[in-house]
mmCIF file of C-alpha atoms in Angstrom:
data_model
loop_
_atom_site.group_PDB
_atom_site.id
_atom_site.type_symbol
_atom_site.label_atom_id
_atom_site.label_comp_id
_atom_site.label_asym_id
_atom_site.label_seq_id
_atom_site.Cartn_x
_atom_site.Cartn_y
_atom_site.Cartn_z
ATOM 1 C CA UNK A 14 17.199 -9.931 1.484
ATOM 2 C CA UNK A 15 20.039 -8.543 -0.594
ATOM 3 C CA UNK A 16 20.456 -4.817 -1.196
ATOM 4 C CA UNK A 17 22.504 -2.886 -3.733
ATOM 5 C CA UNK A 18 23.502 0.779 -3.419
ATOM 6 C CA UNK A 19 23.869 2.841 -6.563
ATOM 7 C CA UNK A 20 26.883 5.159 -6.420
ATOM 8 C CA UNK A 21 25.819 7.189 -9.436
ATOM 9 C CA UNK A 22 23.243 9.299 -7.624
ATOM 10 C CA UNK A 23 24.286 12.660 -6.211
ATOM 11 C CA UNK A 24 24.686 12.579 -2.454
ATOM 12 C CA UNK A 25 25.284 8.865 -2.032
ATOM 13 C CA UNK A 26 28.564 7.895 -0.367
ATOM 14 C CA UNK A 27 31.404 6.402 -2.341
ATOM 15 C CA UNK A 28 32.175 2.960 -0.956
ATOM 16 C CA UNK A 29 35.174 0.844 -1.830
ATOM 17 C CA UNK A 30 35.583 -2.734 -0.641
ATOM 18 C CA UNK A 31 39.010 -4.213 0.071
ATOM 19 C CA UNK A 32 39.409 -7.970 -0.161
ATOM 20 C CA UNK A 33 42.025 -9.920 1.828
ATOM 21 C CA UNK A 34 43.962 -10.437 -1.401
ATOM 22 C CA UNK A 35 44.090 -6.647 -1.842
ATOM 23 C CA UNK A 36 45.726 -6.016 1.527
ATOM 24 C CA UNK A 37 47.602 -9.297 1.867
ATOM 25 C CA UNK A 38 46.357 -10.514 5.237
ATOM 26 C CA UNK A 39 43.447 -12.274 6.957
ATOM 27 C CA UNK A 40 39.754 -11.551 6.413
ATOM 28 C CA UNK A 41 39.492 -10.954 10.200
ATOM 29 C CA UNK A 42 39.837 -7.308 11.269
ATOM 30 C CA UNK A 43 39.057 -6.495 14.892
ATOM 31 C CA UNK A 44 39.817 -2.820 15.443
ATOM 32 C CA UNK A 45 40.643 0.389 13.565
ATOM 33 C CA UNK A 46 42.645 3.515 14.439
ATOM 34 C CA UNK A 47 43.694 6.591 12.471
ATOM 35 C CA UNK A 48 46.653 8.877 13.182
ATOM 36 C CA UNK A 49 46.759 12.659 12.778
ATOM 37 C CA UNK A 50 48.132 12.320 9.241
ATOM 38 C CA UNK A 51 45.164 10.216 8.186
ATOM 39 C CA UNK A 52 47.032 6.898 7.994
ATOM 40 C CA UNK A 53 44.790 3.970 8.927
ATOM 41 C CA UNK A 54 45.716 1.030 11.169
ATOM 42 C CA UNK A 55 43.762 -2.208 11.431
ATOM 43 C CA UNK A 56 44.022 -4.962 14.011
ATOM 44 C CA UNK A 57 44.172 -8.044 11.807
ATOM 45 C CA UNK A 58 44.462 -11.753 12.584
ATOM 46 C CA UNK A 59 47.955 -11.593 11.038
ATOM 47 C CA UNK A 60 49.178 -8.427 12.802
ATOM 48 C CA UNK A 61 48.785 -4.668 12.367
ATOM 49 C CA UNK A 62 47.810 -3.470 8.893
ATOM 50 C CA UNK A 63 48.951 0.019 7.919
ATOM 51 C CA UNK A 64 47.234 1.763 4.992
ATOM 52 C CA UNK A 65 48.304 5.189 3.744
ATOM 53 C CA UNK A 66 45.710 5.391 0.969
ATOM 54 C CA UNK A 67 47.931 3.693 -1.595
ATOM 55 C CA UNK A 68 50.024 0.983 0.059
ATOM 56 C CA UNK A 69 49.264 -1.747 2.580
ATOM 57 C CA UNK A 70 51.949 -2.826 5.063
ATOM 58 C CA UNK A 71 51.646 -5.723 7.513
ATOM 59 C CA UNK A 72 53.477 -5.283 10.831
ATOM 60 C CA UNK A 73 53.581 -8.528 12.857
ATOM 61 C CA UNK A 74 53.574 -8.638 16.653
ATOM 62 C CA UNK A 75 56.337 -10.337 18.621
ATOM 63 C CA UNK A 76 54.403 -13.620 18.707
ATOM 64 C CA UNK A 77 52.711 -13.238 15.287
ATOM 65 C CA UNK A 78 49.280 -13.258 16.928
ATOM 66 C CA UNK A 79 45.908 -11.712 16.182
ATOM 67 C CA UNK A 80 45.581 -8.016 17.095
ATOM 68 C CA UNK A 81 42.374 -7.282 19.022
ATOM 69 C CA UNK A 82 42.787 -3.615 19.998
ATOM 70 C CA UNK A 83 44.625 -0.421 19.034
ATOM 71 C CA UNK A 84 44.900 3.053 20.540
ATOM 72 C CA UNK A 85 46.912 6.130 19.571
ATOM 73 C CA UNK A 86 48.055 8.581 22.262
ATOM 74 C CA UNK A 87 48.316 12.373 22.002
ATOM 75 C CA UNK A 88 51.922 12.153 20.790
ATOM 76 C CA UNK A 89 51.041 9.703 18.010
ATOM 77 C CA UNK A 90 52.370 6.471 19.555
ATOM 78 C CA UNK A 91 50.306 3.459 18.483
ATOM 79 C CA UNK A 92 49.633 0.952 21.262
ATOM 80 C CA UNK A 93 48.696 -2.623 20.441
ATOM 81 C CA UNK A 94 46.749 -5.318 22.282
ATOM 82 C CA UNK A 95 47.172 -8.834 20.886
ATOM 83 C CA UNK A 96 46.852 -12.462 22.034
ATOM 84 C CA UNK A 97 49.080 -12.946 25.081
ATOM 85 C CA UNK A 98 50.993 -9.859 24.020
ATOM 86 C CA UNK A 99 50.853 -6.069 24.156
ATOM 87 C CA UNK A 100 53.212 -3.314 23.065
ATOM 88 C CA UNK A 101 53.594 -0.345 20.721
ATOM 89 C CA UNK A 102 54.822 0.664 17.274
ATOM 90 C CA UNK A 103 57.940 2.780 16.802
ATOM 91 C CA UNK A 104 60.015 3.724 13.748
ATOM 92 C CA UNK A 105 63.461 2.209 13.247
ATOM 93 C CA UNK A 106 66.468 4.071 11.863
ATOM 94 C CA UNK A 107 64.994 3.794 8.350
ATOM 95 C CA UNK A 108 61.659 5.218 9.432
ATOM 96 C CA UNK A 109 59.890 1.857 9.192
ATOM 97 C CA UNK A 110 57.350 1.068 11.911
ATOM 98 C CA UNK A 111 58.186 -1.994 13.993
ATOM 99 C CA UNK A 112 56.403 -3.668 16.882
ATOM 100 C CA UNK A 113 57.981 -3.473 20.345
ATOM 101 C CA UNK A 114 56.706 -5.727 23.118
ATOM 102 C CA UNK A 115 56.140 -4.403 26.645
ATOM 103 C CA UNK A 116 56.066 -7.822 28.307
ATOM 104 C CA UNK A 117 59.603 -7.244 29.574
ATOM 105 C CA UNK A 118 58.073 -4.838 32.119
ATOM 106 C CA UNK A 119 56.055 -7.676 33.657
ATOM 107 C CA UNK A 120 57.306 -10.216 36.191
ATOM 108 C CA UNK A 121 57.552 -13.698 34.680
ATOM 109 C CA UNK A 122 54.605 -15.011 36.697
ATOM 110 C CA UNK A 123 52.247 -12.376 35.198
ATOM 111 C CA UNK A 124 53.034 -12.942 31.527
ATOM 112 C CA UNK A 125 50.361 -15.605 31.127
ATOM 113 C CA UNK A 126 47.151 -14.096 29.720
ATOM 114 C CA UNK A 127 45.002 -14.360 26.604
ATOM 115 C CA UNK A 128 43.434 -11.717 24.370
ATOM 116 C CA UNK A 129 43.954 -8.029 25.117
ATOM 117 C CA UNK A 130 40.445 -7.085 24.065
ATOM 118 C CA UNK A 131 40.681 -3.378 24.871
ATOM 119 C CA UNK A 132 43.528 -0.858 24.691
ATOM 120 C CA UNK A 133 43.081 2.790 25.718
ATOM 121 C CA UNK A 134 45.780 5.476 25.687
ATOM 122 C CA UNK A 135 44.646 8.004 28.318
ATOM 123 C CA UNK A 136 46.190 10.888 30.304
ATOM 124 C CA UNK A 137 46.566 8.569 33.320
ATOM 125 C CA UNK A 138 48.339 5.866 31.320
ATOM 126 C CA UNK A 139 47.727 3.184 28.717
ATOM 127 C CA UNK A 140 45.241 0.472 29.673
ATOM 128 C CA UNK A 141 45.591 -3.061 28.274
ATOM 129 C CA UNK A 142 42.620 -5.193 29.302
ATOM 130 C CA UNK A 143 42.127 -8.951 29.261
ATOM 131 C CA UNK A 144 39.387 -11.000 30.939
ATOM 132 C CA UNK A 145 41.759 -12.104 33.716
ATOM 133 C CA UNK A 146 44.109 -9.132 34.146
ATOM 134 C CA UNK A 147 44.089 -5.368 33.671
ATOM 135 C CA UNK A 148 47.391 -3.595 32.993
ATOM 136 C CA UNK A 149 48.188 0.129 32.974
ATOM 137 C CA UNK A 150 51.429 1.487 31.545
ATOM 138 C CA UNK A 151 52.711 4.724 33.049
ATOM 139 C CA UNK A 152 56.249 6.118 33.319
ATOM 140 C CA UNK A 153 57.648 2.894 31.857
ATOM 141 C CA UNK A 154 56.124 0.846 34.676
ATOM 142 C CA UNK A 155 53.055 -1.381 34.664
ATOM 143 C CA UNK A 156 50.339 -1.555 37.299
ATOM 144 C CA UNK A 157 48.208 -4.692 37.515
ATOM 145 C CA UNK A 158 44.652 -5.378 38.699
ATOM 146 C CA UNK A 159 42.924 -8.753 38.895
ATOM 147 C CA UNK A 160 39.165 -9.355 39.094
ATOM 148 C CA UNK A 161 37.390 -10.961 42.018
ATOM 149 C CA UNK A 162 35.614 -13.124 39.416
ATOM 150 C CA UNK A 163 36.392 -12.250 35.791
ATOM 151 C CA UNK A 164 36.373 -9.069 33.741
ATOM 152 C CA UNK A 165 34.209 -8.563 30.680
ATOM 153 C CA UNK A 166 34.847 -5.488 28.487
ATOM 154 C CA UNK A 167 36.037 -2.016 29.489
ATOM 155 C CA UNK A 168 35.540 1.498 28.100
ATOM 156 C CA UNK A 169 37.120 4.936 28.416
ATOM 157 C CA UNK A 170 34.311 7.487 28.228
ATOM 158 C CA UNK A 171 34.110 11.153 29.286
ATOM 159 C CA UNK A 172 37.650 11.000 30.727
ATOM 160 C CA UNK A 173 36.831 7.992 32.919
ATOM 161 C CA UNK A 174 37.836 4.305 32.743
ATOM 162 C CA UNK A 175 35.034 1.765 33.337
ATOM 163 C CA UNK A 176 35.187 -2.032 33.477
ATOM 164 C CA UNK A 177 32.440 -4.602 33.996
ATOM 165 C CA UNK A 178 33.047 -7.561 36.289
ATOM 166 C CA UNK A 179 30.997 -10.742 36.140
ATOM 167 C CA UNK A 180 28.718 -11.221 39.143
ATOM 168 C CA UNK A 181 29.733 -7.836 40.633
ATOM 169 C CA UNK A 182 28.931 -5.046 38.201
ATOM 170 C CA UNK A 183 30.310 -1.925 36.580
ATOM 171 C CA UNK A 184 33.414 -0.454 38.211
ATOM 172 C CA UNK A 185 35.422 2.688 37.535
ATOM 173 C CA UNK A 186 39.051 3.569 38.107
ATOM 174 C CA UNK A 187 39.677 6.116 40.841
ATOM 175 C CA UNK A 188 43.391 6.815 41.166
ATOM 176 C CA UNK A 189 44.803 3.306 41.414
ATOM 177 C CA UNK A 190 41.701 1.518 42.669
ATOM 178 C CA UNK A 191 38.665 -0.002 40.996
ATOM 179 C CA UNK A 192 35.398 0.911 42.737
ATOM 180 C CA UNK A 193 31.887 -0.356 42.042
ATOM 181 C CA UNK A 194 29.884 2.649 40.869
ATOM 182 C CA UNK A 195 26.603 3.614 42.504
ATOM 183 C CA UNK A 196 24.025 1.334 40.864
ATOM 184 C CA UNK A 197 26.718 -0.600 39.021
ATOM 185 C CA UNK A 198 25.447 -3.927 40.369
ATOM 186 C CA UNK A 199 22.686 -3.606 37.757
ATOM 187 C CA UNK A 200 25.201 -4.971 35.225
ATOM 188 C CA UNK A 201 26.513 -7.836 37.360
ATOM 189 C CA UNK A 202 24.734 -10.383 35.167
ATOM 190 C CA UNK A 203 24.818 -8.433 31.924
ATOM 191 C CA UNK A 204 27.323 -7.988 29.141
ATOM 192 C CA UNK A 205 28.069 -4.421 28.105
ATOM 193 C CA UNK A 206 29.099 -4.190 24.464
ATOM 194 C CA UNK A 207 29.319 -0.425 24.131
ATOM 195 C CA UNK A 208 29.612 2.715 26.252
ATOM 196 C CA UNK A 209 29.430 6.011 24.358
ATOM 197 C CA UNK A 210 29.459 9.658 25.369
ATOM 198 C CA UNK A 211 25.857 10.887 25.211
ATOM 199 C CA UNK A 212 26.699 14.324 26.661
ATOM 200 C CA UNK A 213 29.291 15.713 29.069
ATOM 201 C CA UNK A 214 27.414 14.196 32.004
ATOM 202 C CA UNK A 215 25.662 11.241 30.399
ATOM 203 C CA UNK A 216 26.870 7.935 28.986
ATOM 204 C CA UNK A 217 24.914 5.626 26.689
ATOM 205 C CA UNK A 218 25.306 1.976 27.730
ATOM 206 C CA UNK A 219 24.385 -0.867 25.361
ATOM 207 C CA UNK A 220 23.890 -4.291 26.916
ATOM 208 C CA UNK A 221 23.288 -7.617 25.253
ATOM 209 C CA UNK A 222 20.558 -8.801 27.594
ATOM 210 C CA UNK A 223 18.440 -5.714 28.298
ATOM 211 C CA UNK A 224 19.151 -3.162 25.609
ATOM 212 C CA UNK A 225 20.037 0.471 26.257
ATOM 213 C CA UNK A 226 20.598 2.532 29.412
ATOM 214 C CA UNK A 227 21.540 6.132 30.157
ATOM 215 C CA UNK A 228 23.971 6.752 32.992
ATOM 216 C CA UNK A 229 24.056 10.215 34.553
ATOM 217 C CA UNK A 230 27.437 11.018 36.129
ATOM 218 C CA UNK A 231 26.914 14.580 37.411
ATOM 219 C CA UNK A 232 29.157 15.352 40.427
ATOM 220 C CA UNK A 233 30.147 11.661 40.709
ATOM 221 C CA UNK A 234 26.604 10.710 41.762
ATOM 222 C CA UNK A 235 25.569 8.007 39.342
ATOM 223 C CA UNK A 236 22.021 7.222 38.271
ATOM 224 C CA UNK A 237 21.235 4.578 35.672
ATOM 225 C CA UNK A 238 17.896 4.418 33.872
ATOM 226 C CA UNK A 239 16.637 2.306 30.960
ATOM 227 C CA UNK A 240 16.476 4.148 27.650
ATOM 228 C CA UNK A 241 13.211 2.925 26.223
ATOM 229 C CA UNK A 242 13.292 3.386 22.473
ATOM 230 C CA UNK A 243 11.175 1.930 19.709
ATOM 231 C CA UNK A 244 14.086 -0.269 18.570
ATOM 232 C CA UNK A 245 15.036 -1.659 21.994
ATOM 233 C CA UNK A 246 13.341 -5.027 21.408
ATOM 234 C CA UNK A 247 15.046 -5.349 18.043
ATOM 235 C CA UNK A 248 18.420 -4.466 19.526
ATOM 236 C CA UNK A 249 18.011 -7.093 22.256
#
């Protein structure tokens, strides 16, 4: 069925649609970030789109690839995860944002990877995550982790980095090591598509195969229970 929303009634939101011709790039947009000034950034198949409310600017990556993930740190630096590429945006002498690759910090034999699906700027460093490699930028150096099998997606929730590994389960970063969480094997055969803060001690986990879970993380002891809601079957 098709639905139309009237914008003339009091209380209804104002919605404006932007077509690819309006912003001058691809119809594919994968991620969105907003800086402290309100400027919007979109991960587009053609690069990074910047929108200040009036003008659209396309900022290409070093290899002109699709941008899958964006994250802005506390100082306002915009980090970018692309296809076989990751880096950040910085202003040139004219104040124009340009893309700067970070691949120069990697040894040549580790520069081969595909999509950087997740990027998270955190107090312990900037994570760039692919299915075959996990990178963390800190103090202008990059740490690297590889899966025993293959990674799926990762999330930074309640000040903690989590990553799911196929056939093993949900792991979390402790210092510089990935550890399987207590009960994390529950997700060894599942795909997690979202992890959201439910409270200071609880995380909402959305899986493709079995719907929703609540994870309790009080005092590092983890318990995971299904969240049985009326819409669970529909979500699955």
